[in-house]
Amino acid sequence: VRGVEAQAERPDGTRWPFLPFPTPLRDLSGKLVGAVNMLVDISDRKDAETRQKSLLAELNHRVKNNMQMLHALLRGAEREAGSAEAEAILRAASRRVGAMAAAQQVLYDAKSAVRFDAGDFLRALCRSAQQSFADQAAIVVHADEGMLPNDAAMPLALILNELLTNAVRHGRRGDRPVGIRVALARDSDGWHLSVADDGPGFVLEPTPRRASGLGLVTGLAGQLGGQLSVDREKGARCAVDFPAAPSVG
Ligand SMILES: Nc1ncnc2c1ncn2[C@@H]1O[C@H](COP(=O)(O)OP(=O)(O)OP(=O)(O)O)[C@@H](O)[C@H]1O
Ligand SMILES: [Mg+2]
């Protein structure tokens, strides 16, 4: 058994981590006559690991704070905008950065450094969107159990933001809030993200403008190895299906 870490205690009571390398000794007939157990001190390696972990935590903390600051700056710019057009553009940019900041917060809070809980992610993003849309939308969330790789967080956050923004912008009738159901379901084919609203619905243009919201969604879905589709049930239902372990390209 190689590579199983253990702790040894010195006579003075201090402890040091080591790796044991046990080697059996046999005579010519193969009979076990003894053993040598070499203990390799790995204190230096452990110190380096600890330093690396705290550096990574520090870096994550800064990225998260910088994104929140960027979001606040854009919201400030939106309030200062001199024209309706400038305000709309700044609001769209500020929503996108807000979605990225919310995703970064989830990565920062996650127990693992490489993956995150799908449900925690979806709920956090929808909570942030609900705050931003206030009484224009009533969002209901459902997520299946499962973990996603960190790479998938930003594309998913931006996809969700575009689909929610569309539901509010194009699905609302009169002054009533638009009802939105967001789901992230998992089956043997992979993940299925859907955003359904109770508005008038629409038919997806074969080639959406690249720079438009749905153009962006199409590109990001491709990054996840997935695809966008649109159904028209009672309202609009936009879905992005992608593999269970997306390798983001
Ligand atoms: N949930 C929805 N309900 C009804 N129509 C929708 C919905 N989502 C999209 N659409 C229709 O599809 C069109 C394309 O959407 P897309 O997000 O690409 O552009 P946009 O929302 O008009 O502008 P932007 O580039 O700012 O997102 C919209 O203009 C709208 O007509
Ligand atoms: Mg849009």
mmCIF file of N, CA, C and O and ligand atoms in Angstrom, residues 162 165-166 169-170 213-214, ligand 2:
data_model
loop_
_atom_site.group_PDB
_atom_site.id
_atom_site.type_symbol
_atom_site.label_atom_id
_atom_site.label_comp_id
_atom_site.label_asym_id
_atom_site.label_seq_id
_atom_site.Cartn_x
_atom_site.Cartn_y
_atom_site.Cartn_z
ATOM 1 N N GLU A 162 -30.221 35.643 -20.211
ATOM 2 C CA GLU A 162 -30.869 36.045 -21.466
ATOM 3 C C GLU A 162 -32.308 35.522 -21.536
ATOM 4 O O GLU A 162 -33.219 36.239 -21.956
ATOM 5 N N THR A 165 -34.500 37.392 -19.061
ATOM 6 C CA THR A 165 -34.714 38.757 -19.548
ATOM 7 C C THR A 165 -35.746 38.760 -20.675
ATOM 8 O O THR A 165 -36.641 39.614 -20.719
ATOM 9 N N ASN A 166 -35.642 37.785 -21.586
ATOM 10 C CA ASN A 166 -36.620 37.683 -22.671
ATOM 11 C C ASN A 166 -38.027 37.424 -22.143
ATOM 12 O O ASN A 166 -38.997 38.003 -22.637
ATOM 13 N N ARG A 169 -39.252 40.649 -20.777
ATOM 14 C CA ARG A 169 -39.392 41.695 -21.775
ATOM 15 C C ARG A 169 -40.479 41.381 -22.818
ATOM 16 O O ARG A 169 -41.231 42.264 -23.222
ATOM 17 N N HIS A 170 -40.528 40.124 -23.262
ATOM 18 C CA HIS A 170 -41.461 39.789 -24.353
ATOM 19 C C HIS A 170 -42.683 38.996 -23.864
ATOM 20 O O HIS A 170 -43.626 38.815 -24.626
ATOM 21 N N GLY A 213 -29.718 38.525 -28.010
ATOM 22 C CA GLY A 213 -29.748 37.660 -26.836
ATOM 23 C C GLY A 213 -29.761 36.188 -27.212
ATOM 24 O O GLY A 213 -28.949 35.400 -26.707
ATOM 25 N N LEU A 214 -30.655 35.802 -28.126
ATOM 26 C CA LEU A 214 -30.749 34.383 -28.481
ATOM 27 C C LEU A 214 -29.558 33.918 -29.319
ATOM 28 O O LEU A 214 -29.189 32.748 -29.288
HETATM 29 MG MG MG B 2 -33.344 39.154 -25.548
#
